[in-house]
XYZ file of C-alpha atoms in Angstrom:
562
model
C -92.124 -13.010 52.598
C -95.081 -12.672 54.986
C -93.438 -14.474 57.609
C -90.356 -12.361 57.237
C -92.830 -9.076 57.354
C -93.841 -10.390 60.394
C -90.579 -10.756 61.989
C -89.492 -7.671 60.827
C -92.238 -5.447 62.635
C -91.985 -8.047 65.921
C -88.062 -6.901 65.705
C -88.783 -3.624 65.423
C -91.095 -3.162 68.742
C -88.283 -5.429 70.171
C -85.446 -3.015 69.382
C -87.861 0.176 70.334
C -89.903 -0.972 73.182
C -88.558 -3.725 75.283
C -84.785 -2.884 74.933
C -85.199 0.220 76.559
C -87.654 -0.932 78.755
C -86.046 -3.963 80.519
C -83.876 -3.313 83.580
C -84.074 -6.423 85.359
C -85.295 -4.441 88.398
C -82.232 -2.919 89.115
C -78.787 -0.485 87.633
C -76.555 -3.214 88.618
C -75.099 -4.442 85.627
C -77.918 -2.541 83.246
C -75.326 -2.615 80.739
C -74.754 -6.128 80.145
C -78.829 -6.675 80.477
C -79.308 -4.713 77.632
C -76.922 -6.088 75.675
C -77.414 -9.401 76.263
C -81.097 -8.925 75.588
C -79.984 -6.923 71.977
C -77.596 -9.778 70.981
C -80.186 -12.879 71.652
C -83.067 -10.613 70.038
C -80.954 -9.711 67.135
C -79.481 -12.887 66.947
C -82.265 -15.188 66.638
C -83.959 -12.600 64.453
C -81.196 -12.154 61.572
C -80.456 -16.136 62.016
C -83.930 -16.366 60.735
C -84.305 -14.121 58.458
C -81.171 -15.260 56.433
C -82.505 -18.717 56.816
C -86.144 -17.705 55.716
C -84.129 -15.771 52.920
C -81.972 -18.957 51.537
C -84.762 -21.336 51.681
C -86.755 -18.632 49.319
C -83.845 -18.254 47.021
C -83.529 -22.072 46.552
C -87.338 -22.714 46.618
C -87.475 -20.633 43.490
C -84.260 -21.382 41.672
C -85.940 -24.501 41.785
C -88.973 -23.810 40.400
C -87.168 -21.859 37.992
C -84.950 -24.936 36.977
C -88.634 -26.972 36.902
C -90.313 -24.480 34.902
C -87.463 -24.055 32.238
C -87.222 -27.225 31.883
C -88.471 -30.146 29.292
C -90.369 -29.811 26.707
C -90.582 -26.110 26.785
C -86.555 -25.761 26.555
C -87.155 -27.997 23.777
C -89.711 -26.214 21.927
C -87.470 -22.848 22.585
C -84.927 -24.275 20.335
C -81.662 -22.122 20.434
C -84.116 -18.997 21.294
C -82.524 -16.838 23.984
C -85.407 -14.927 24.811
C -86.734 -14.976 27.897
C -90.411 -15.656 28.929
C -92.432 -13.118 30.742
C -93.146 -15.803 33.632
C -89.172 -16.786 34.193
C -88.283 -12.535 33.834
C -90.573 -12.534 36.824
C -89.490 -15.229 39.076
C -86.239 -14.216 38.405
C -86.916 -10.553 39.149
C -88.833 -12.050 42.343
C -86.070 -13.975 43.309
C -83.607 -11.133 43.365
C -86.018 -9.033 45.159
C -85.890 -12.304 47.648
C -82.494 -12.042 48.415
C -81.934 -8.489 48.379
C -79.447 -7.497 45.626
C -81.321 -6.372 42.949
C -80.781 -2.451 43.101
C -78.010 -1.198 45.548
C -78.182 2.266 46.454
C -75.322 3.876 47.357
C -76.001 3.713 51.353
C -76.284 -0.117 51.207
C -72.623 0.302 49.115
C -71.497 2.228 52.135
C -72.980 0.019 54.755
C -71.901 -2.937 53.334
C -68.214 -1.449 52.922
C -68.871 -1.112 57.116
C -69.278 -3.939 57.562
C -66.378 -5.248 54.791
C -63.799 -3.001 57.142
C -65.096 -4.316 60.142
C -64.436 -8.321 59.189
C -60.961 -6.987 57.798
C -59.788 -5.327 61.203
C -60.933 -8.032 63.129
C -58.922 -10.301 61.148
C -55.502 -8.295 61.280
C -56.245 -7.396 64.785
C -53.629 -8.449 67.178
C -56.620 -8.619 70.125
C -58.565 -11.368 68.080
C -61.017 -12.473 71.003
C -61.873 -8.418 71.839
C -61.471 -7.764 68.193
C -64.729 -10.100 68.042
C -66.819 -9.970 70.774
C -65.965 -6.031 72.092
C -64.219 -4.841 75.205
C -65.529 -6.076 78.491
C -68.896 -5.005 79.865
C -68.875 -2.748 76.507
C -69.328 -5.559 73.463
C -68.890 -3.443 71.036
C -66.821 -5.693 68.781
C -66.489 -7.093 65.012
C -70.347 -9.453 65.869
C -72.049 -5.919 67.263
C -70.911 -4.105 64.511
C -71.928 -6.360 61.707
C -75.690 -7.034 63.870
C -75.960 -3.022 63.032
C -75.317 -4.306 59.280
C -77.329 -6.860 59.607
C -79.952 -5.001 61.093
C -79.839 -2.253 57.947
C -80.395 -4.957 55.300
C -83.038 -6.549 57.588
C -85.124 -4.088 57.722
C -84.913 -2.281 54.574
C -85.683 -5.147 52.321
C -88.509 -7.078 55.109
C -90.415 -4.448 56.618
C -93.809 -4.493 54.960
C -94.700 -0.401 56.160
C -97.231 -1.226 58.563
C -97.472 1.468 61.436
C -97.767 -0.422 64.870
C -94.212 -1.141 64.892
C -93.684 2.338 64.990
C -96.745 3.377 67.083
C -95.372 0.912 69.852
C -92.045 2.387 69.651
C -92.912 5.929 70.486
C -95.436 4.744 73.581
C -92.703 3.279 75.026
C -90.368 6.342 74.338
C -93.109 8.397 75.732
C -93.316 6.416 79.244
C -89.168 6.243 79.095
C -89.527 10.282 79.076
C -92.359 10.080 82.111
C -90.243 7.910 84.272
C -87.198 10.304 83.626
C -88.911 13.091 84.705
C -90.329 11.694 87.763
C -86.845 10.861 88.696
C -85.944 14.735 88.180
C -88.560 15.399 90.504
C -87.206 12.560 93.322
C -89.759 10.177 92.625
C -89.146 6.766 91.729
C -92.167 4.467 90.966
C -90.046 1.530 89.888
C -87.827 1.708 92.870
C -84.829 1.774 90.924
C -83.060 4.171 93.151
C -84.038 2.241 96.185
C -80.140 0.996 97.085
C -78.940 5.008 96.209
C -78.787 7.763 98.598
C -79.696 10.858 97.851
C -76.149 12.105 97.902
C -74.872 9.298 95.744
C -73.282 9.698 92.050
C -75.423 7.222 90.858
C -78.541 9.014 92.329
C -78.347 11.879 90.334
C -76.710 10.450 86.670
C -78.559 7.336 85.947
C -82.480 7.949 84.975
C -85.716 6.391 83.605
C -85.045 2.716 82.219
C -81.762 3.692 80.376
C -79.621 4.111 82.367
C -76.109 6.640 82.832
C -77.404 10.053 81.832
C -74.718 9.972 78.459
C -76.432 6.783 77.302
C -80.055 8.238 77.310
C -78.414 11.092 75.346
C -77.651 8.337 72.390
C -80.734 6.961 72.972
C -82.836 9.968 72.798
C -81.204 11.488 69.753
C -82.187 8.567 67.502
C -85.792 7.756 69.398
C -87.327 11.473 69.554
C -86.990 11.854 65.766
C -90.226 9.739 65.294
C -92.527 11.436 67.463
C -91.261 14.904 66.432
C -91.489 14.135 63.169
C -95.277 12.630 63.257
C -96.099 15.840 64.637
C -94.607 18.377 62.449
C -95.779 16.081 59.097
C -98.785 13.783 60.513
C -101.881 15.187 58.192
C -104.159 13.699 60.934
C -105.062 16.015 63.701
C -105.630 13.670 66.441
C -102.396 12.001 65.906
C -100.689 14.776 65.761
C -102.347 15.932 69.391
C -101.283 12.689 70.920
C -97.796 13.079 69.427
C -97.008 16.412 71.287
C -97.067 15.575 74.603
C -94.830 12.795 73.238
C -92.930 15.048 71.525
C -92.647 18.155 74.245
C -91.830 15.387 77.146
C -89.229 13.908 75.386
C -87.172 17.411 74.380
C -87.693 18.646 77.992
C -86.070 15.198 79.670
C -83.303 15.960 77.284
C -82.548 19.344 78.192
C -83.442 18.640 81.817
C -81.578 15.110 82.255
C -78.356 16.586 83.419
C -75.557 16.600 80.570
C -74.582 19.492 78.102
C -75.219 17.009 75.256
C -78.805 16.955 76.411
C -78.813 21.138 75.929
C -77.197 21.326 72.673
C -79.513 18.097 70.928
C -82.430 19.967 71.898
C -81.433 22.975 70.456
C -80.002 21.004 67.033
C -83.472 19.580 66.895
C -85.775 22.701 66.889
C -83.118 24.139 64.634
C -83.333 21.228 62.185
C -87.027 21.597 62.272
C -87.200 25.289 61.503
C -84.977 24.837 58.628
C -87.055 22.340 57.259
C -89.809 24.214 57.525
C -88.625 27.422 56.343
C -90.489 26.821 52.734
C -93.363 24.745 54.487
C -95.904 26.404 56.662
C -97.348 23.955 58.722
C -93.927 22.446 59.674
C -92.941 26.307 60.757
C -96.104 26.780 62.970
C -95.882 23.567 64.345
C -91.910 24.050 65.404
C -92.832 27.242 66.927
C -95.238 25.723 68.869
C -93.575 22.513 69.923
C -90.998 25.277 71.337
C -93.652 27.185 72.807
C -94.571 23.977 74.551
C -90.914 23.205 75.601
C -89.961 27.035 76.846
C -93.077 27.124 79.233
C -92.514 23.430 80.982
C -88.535 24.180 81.702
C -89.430 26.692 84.847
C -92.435 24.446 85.335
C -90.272 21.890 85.965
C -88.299 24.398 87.980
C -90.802 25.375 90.160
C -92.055 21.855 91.088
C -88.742 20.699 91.480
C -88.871 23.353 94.281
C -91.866 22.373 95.756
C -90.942 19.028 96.105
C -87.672 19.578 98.196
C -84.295 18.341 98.483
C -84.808 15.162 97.110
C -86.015 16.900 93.931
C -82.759 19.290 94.194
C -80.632 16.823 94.885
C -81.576 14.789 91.313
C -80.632 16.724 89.161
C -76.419 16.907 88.462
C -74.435 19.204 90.028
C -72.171 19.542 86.919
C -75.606 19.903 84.951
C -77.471 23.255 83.253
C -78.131 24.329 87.169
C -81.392 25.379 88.649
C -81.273 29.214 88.327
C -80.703 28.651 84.372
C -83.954 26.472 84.559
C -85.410 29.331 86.698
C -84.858 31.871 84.917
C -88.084 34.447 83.835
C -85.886 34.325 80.324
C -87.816 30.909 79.552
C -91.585 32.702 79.452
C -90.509 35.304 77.683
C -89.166 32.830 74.834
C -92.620 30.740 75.249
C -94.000 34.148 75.188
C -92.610 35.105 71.775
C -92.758 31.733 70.237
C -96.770 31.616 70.523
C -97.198 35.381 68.996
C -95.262 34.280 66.071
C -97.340 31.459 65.851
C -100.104 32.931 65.705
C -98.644 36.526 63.453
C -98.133 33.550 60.822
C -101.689 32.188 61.112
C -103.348 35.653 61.092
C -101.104 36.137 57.648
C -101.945 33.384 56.282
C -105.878 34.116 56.670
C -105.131 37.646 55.135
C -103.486 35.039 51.974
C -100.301 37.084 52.831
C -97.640 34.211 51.364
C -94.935 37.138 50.695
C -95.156 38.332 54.419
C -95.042 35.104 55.689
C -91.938 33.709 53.955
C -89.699 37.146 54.672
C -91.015 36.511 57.979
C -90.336 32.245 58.001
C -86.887 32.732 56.667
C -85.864 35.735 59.313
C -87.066 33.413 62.273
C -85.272 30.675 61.398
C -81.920 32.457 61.093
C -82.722 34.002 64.261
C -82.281 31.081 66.294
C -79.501 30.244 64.709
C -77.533 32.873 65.431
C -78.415 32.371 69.146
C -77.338 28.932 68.670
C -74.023 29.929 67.684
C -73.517 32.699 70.201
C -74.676 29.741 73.454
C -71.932 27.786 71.928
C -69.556 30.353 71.322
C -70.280 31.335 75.198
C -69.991 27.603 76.261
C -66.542 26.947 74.719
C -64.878 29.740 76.021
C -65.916 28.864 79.760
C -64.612 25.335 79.642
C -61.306 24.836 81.031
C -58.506 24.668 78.306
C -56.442 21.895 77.512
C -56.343 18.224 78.654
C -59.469 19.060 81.138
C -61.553 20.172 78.216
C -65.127 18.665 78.421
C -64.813 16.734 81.444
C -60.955 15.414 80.444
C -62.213 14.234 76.869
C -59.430 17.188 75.668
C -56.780 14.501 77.164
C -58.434 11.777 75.804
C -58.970 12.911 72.706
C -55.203 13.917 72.519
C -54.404 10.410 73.707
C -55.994 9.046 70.781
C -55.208 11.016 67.962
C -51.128 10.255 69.325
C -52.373 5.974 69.603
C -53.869 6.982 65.549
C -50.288 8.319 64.550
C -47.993 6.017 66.623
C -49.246 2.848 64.539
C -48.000 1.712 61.333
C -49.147 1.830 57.904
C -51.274 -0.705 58.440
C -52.867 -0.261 61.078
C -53.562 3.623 60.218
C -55.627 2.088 57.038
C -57.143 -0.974 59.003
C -57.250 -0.117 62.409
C -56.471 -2.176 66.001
C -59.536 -3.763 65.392
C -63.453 -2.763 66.671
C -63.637 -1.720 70.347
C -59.802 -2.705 71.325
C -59.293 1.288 72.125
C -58.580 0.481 75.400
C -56.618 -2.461 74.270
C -54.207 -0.606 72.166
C -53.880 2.569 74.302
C -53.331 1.276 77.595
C -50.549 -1.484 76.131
C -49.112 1.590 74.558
C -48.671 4.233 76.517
C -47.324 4.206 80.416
C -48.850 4.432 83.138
C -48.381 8.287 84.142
C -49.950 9.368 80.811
C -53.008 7.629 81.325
C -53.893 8.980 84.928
C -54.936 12.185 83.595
C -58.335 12.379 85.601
C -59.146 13.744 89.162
C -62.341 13.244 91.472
C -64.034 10.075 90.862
C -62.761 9.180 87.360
C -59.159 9.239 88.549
C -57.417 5.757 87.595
C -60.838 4.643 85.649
C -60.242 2.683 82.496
C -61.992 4.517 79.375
C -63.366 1.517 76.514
C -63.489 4.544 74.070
C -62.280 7.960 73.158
C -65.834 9.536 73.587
C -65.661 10.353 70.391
C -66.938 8.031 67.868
C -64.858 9.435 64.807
C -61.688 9.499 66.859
C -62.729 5.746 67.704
C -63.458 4.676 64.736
C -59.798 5.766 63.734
C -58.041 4.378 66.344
C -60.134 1.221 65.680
C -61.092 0.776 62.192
C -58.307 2.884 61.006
C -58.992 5.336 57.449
C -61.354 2.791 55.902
C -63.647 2.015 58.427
C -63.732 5.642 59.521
C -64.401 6.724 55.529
C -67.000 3.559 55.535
C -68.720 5.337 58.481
C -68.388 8.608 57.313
C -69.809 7.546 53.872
C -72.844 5.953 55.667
C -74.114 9.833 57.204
C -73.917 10.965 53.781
C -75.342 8.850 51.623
C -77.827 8.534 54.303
C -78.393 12.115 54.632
C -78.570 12.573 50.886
C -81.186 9.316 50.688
C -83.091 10.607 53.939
C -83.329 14.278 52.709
C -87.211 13.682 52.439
C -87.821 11.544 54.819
C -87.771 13.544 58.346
C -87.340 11.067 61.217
C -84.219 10.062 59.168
C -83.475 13.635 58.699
C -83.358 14.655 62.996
C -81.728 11.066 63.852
C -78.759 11.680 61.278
C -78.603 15.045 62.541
C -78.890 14.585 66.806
C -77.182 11.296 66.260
C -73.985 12.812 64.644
C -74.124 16.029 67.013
C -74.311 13.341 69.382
C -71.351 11.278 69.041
C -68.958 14.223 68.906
C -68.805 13.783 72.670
C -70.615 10.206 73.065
C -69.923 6.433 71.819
C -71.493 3.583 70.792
C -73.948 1.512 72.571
C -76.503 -1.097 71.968
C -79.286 1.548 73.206
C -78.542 3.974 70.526
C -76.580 2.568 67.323
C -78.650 0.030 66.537
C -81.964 2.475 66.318
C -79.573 4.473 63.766
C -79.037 1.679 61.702
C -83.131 0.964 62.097
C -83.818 4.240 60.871
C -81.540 4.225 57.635
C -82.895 1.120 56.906
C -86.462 1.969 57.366
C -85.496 4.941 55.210
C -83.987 2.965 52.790
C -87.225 0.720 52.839
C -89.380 3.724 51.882
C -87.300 4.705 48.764
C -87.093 0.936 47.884
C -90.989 0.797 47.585
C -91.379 4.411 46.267
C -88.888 3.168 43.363
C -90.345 -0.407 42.635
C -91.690 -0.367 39.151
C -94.891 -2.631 40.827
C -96.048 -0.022 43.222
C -95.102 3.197 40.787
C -97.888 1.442 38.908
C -100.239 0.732 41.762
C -99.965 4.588 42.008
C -100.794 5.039 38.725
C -103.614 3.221 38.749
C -105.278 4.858 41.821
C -104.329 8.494 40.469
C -106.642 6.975 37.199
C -109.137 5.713 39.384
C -109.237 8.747 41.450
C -109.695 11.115 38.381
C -111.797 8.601 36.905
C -114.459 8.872 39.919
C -113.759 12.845 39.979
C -114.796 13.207 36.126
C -118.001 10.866 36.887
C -118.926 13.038 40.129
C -119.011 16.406 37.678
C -121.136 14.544 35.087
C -123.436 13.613 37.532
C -123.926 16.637 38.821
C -124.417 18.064 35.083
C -126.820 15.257 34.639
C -128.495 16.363 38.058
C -128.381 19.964 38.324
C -125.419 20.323 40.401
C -126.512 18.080 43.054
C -124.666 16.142 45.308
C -125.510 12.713 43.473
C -122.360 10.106 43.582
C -121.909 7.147 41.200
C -121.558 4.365 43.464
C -120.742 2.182 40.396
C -117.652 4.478 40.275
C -116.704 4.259 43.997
């Protein structure tokens, strides 16, 4: 079990730092470099762990066979009770393999992947059933790695922090080389074969890559360093979290895509409602927005400064520099900071009345605002099959793939990632060349929408499977915050996105570090361990007070007792 601690935490700062990281020096092919690098890391790493698991399980059936053995069976007679030694091993050896105690997210995860194996099987595109679309690889072995990795990590990780720690540093210089980009400067000379006129120039960024897939990424990856701030009790970590924190939000409003705009707002939104009955994490939101409003025109300005290489970074389809400009954003830093510190200034005057009315109002507030940008948003998109950049087409195309198929396949599906498969054998030629511009003729792998997807693909059950996974997890996250924001930016997320090996596996690390956490508050072993230190603690408390009785109130301690 050590060993597989150990190569649970190395897999972790794997999966968060260099999987992002890695480029292989260039954007030529990033896609298959970071998949290739997430299959062979994965790989190896459940391949272990299973064997590392099996070699447990036998080592103590074994010793379990040994033990019950001989003359002790013999003395037992016909007795059926069972020993308080053999209750353990066996209650160690089920805690080995990881079935004692299924929740019901590891029933809907392993239903996942139970759906996935099952369309693969019926799938009439067996080899992309299995091994994913090309250049994409987001078939039946990806899918049941993100299985894999659930299970991995909920029953091996050990709770140590410097998986974690290392995850958000390198999320934190992913953000810093995304900005620089934004501002035309390019330290890893990754842009060095682009113009400054070139597609690519303006829509790929930091070490990730096209500016949708940082979008996946960044939903799932800014939930930890958000998080640590709002709910860290240490001040100094929670300092060094908020440039984290701030740098991350404002590449994701900046980076160039209207998913960017509305995950940012989801996650200040999420974090006001969570803190509507909890001070700290109110104050804390307002001023992580505070932080976010003032930078925007910062980033403006500089931007400016900087010239037309700086201009010319940022999309032209994007948010658009006078929205960035705009004097709107100081005001909104402005009022963010007074609330701040109204609700401080209450909370010295012990005003707890004042400062709920007044927690509860602001966080309806921005809702409503919320709902009004997106109200405003919808109506100026173009109706129809151009709808969000053609997904309206796309999205029709699928849903008429979905009801074309028979019974079977509407249960089971084509089989994972044979969308493009199934559409393009279906449907001719003329009602596939729906695009204009520089996506006319292009080939799409997905519907870019994962629940449409997921239909055409997995049919009903793997869809239901999926859709079971968000909320069991959300119900089994509900007090556990990074898996709170990732459930929440990852789902707003892949309304208009897809699946990819620099997003969907971090979900599946997150409900299975969540998982972890509720495993080890539930365990009957460490309950007790609590116990115990609550006695000890109350224990040394009542000794310090009859000390000081003893002493005349003095500040004597009982080291005995400590």
């Amino acid at each position: 079990m050590e060993f597989l601690n150990l190569l649970c935490g190395l897999y972790i700062v794997g999966l968060t730092v260099a999987l992002p990281l890695y480029t292989g020096g260039t954007y030529s092919q990033l896609g298959d470099t970071k998949y290739l690098l997430f299959r062979n890391l994965t790989g190896l790493c459940l391949c272990l762990w299973l064997l590392g698991t099996v070699f447990e399980g036998v080592r103590r059936l074994q010793a379990e066979a040994v033990s019950g053995g001989g003359s002790e069976r013999r003395a037992a007679g016909t007795s059926r009770e069972v020993s308080p030694g053999r209750a353990g091993k066996a209650k160690g050896r089920l805690s080995v393999l990881g079935v004692r105690g299924f929740s019901a997210l590891d029933v809907f995860v392993l239903s996942y992947g139970g759906a996935v194996v099952l369309s693969a099987f019926l799938s009439s595109y067996r080899q992309t059933a299995w091994l994913g679309y090309m250049e994409w690889y987001m078939g039946g072995v990806s899918q049941l790695m993100f299985v894999g990795i659930y299970f991995f990590v909920s029953r091996c990780y050990d709770g140590k922090g410097y998986p974690l720690a290392l995850g958000t540093a390198a999320f934190f210089a992913a953000a810093v080389l995304g900005i620089l980009h934004r501002l035309g400067l390019d330290p890893l000379g990754l842009m060095r074969d682009f113009n400054t006129g070139d597609w690519t120039y303006s829509h790929m960024l930091s070490t990730l890559g096209n500016i949708n897939w940082f979008c996946g990424y960044c939903s799932v990856a800014v939930a930890f360093p958000v998080a640590g701030f709002l709910k860290n009790p240490k001040r100094w970590v929670r300092w060094l979290l908020y440039p984290v924190s701030v740098s991350g939000l404002l590449l994701l409003f900046i980076q160039g895509s209207d998913t960017g705009v509305m995950l940012t707002a989801i996650c200040l939104l999420v974090c006001l409602f969570c803190g509507r009955k909890e001070e700290a994490v109110f104050e804390r939101t307002l001023f992580l927005a505070a932080g976010l409003f003032f930078l925007i025109p910062c980033y403006g300005g500089l931007a400016s400064l900087l010239g037309k290489s700086a201009l010319a970074a940022l999309p032209a389809d994007s948010i658009g520099w006078n929205a960035i400009n705009h004097k709107l954003w100081w005001a909104a830093a402005a009022a963010a900071m007074g609330l701040c510190i109204l609700l401080r200034l209450l909370a010295r005057k012990r005003q707890k009345r004042a400062q709920r009315y007044v927690r509860y109002v602001f966080a309806g507030l921005p809702l409503l605002a919320v709902a009004v940008g997106a109200a405003v948003f919808l109506v100026r998109q173009p109706a129809g099959e151009m709808w969000g950049s053609g997904r309206g087409a796309l999205w029709k195309i699928a849903l008429e793939g979905f009801s074309r198929g028979g019974w079977i396949q509407k249960l089971v599906g084509t089989g994972p990632d044979c969308f493009a498969e199934y559409i393009y054998s279906s449907f001719s030629a003329d009602a596939l060349f729906f695009q204009e511009g520089r996506w006319a003729g292009s080939v799409y792998a997905n519907a870019h929408n994962e629940w449409l997807n997921h239909l055409v693909n997995l049919g009903i059950m793997g869809t239901g499977c999926y859709m079971g996974i968000f909320v069991s997890g959300a119900i089994r996250c509900r007090r556990y915050l990074p898996g709170i924001l990732a459930l929440a930016l990852y789902g707003a997320a892949s309304l208009t996105g897809f699946q990819q090996c620099l997003s969907t596996p971090l979900l599946f690390l997150v409900l299975g570090l969540c998982e972890n956490r509720m495993r080890r508050a539930e365990s009957p072993q460490i309950r007790k361990e609590c116990r115990e230190g609550q006695e000890g603690r109350n224990e040394y408390e009542m000794g310090e007070i009859q000390d000081q009785d003893n002493y005349g109130g003095g500040r004597y301690h009982n080291q005995h007792i400590v």
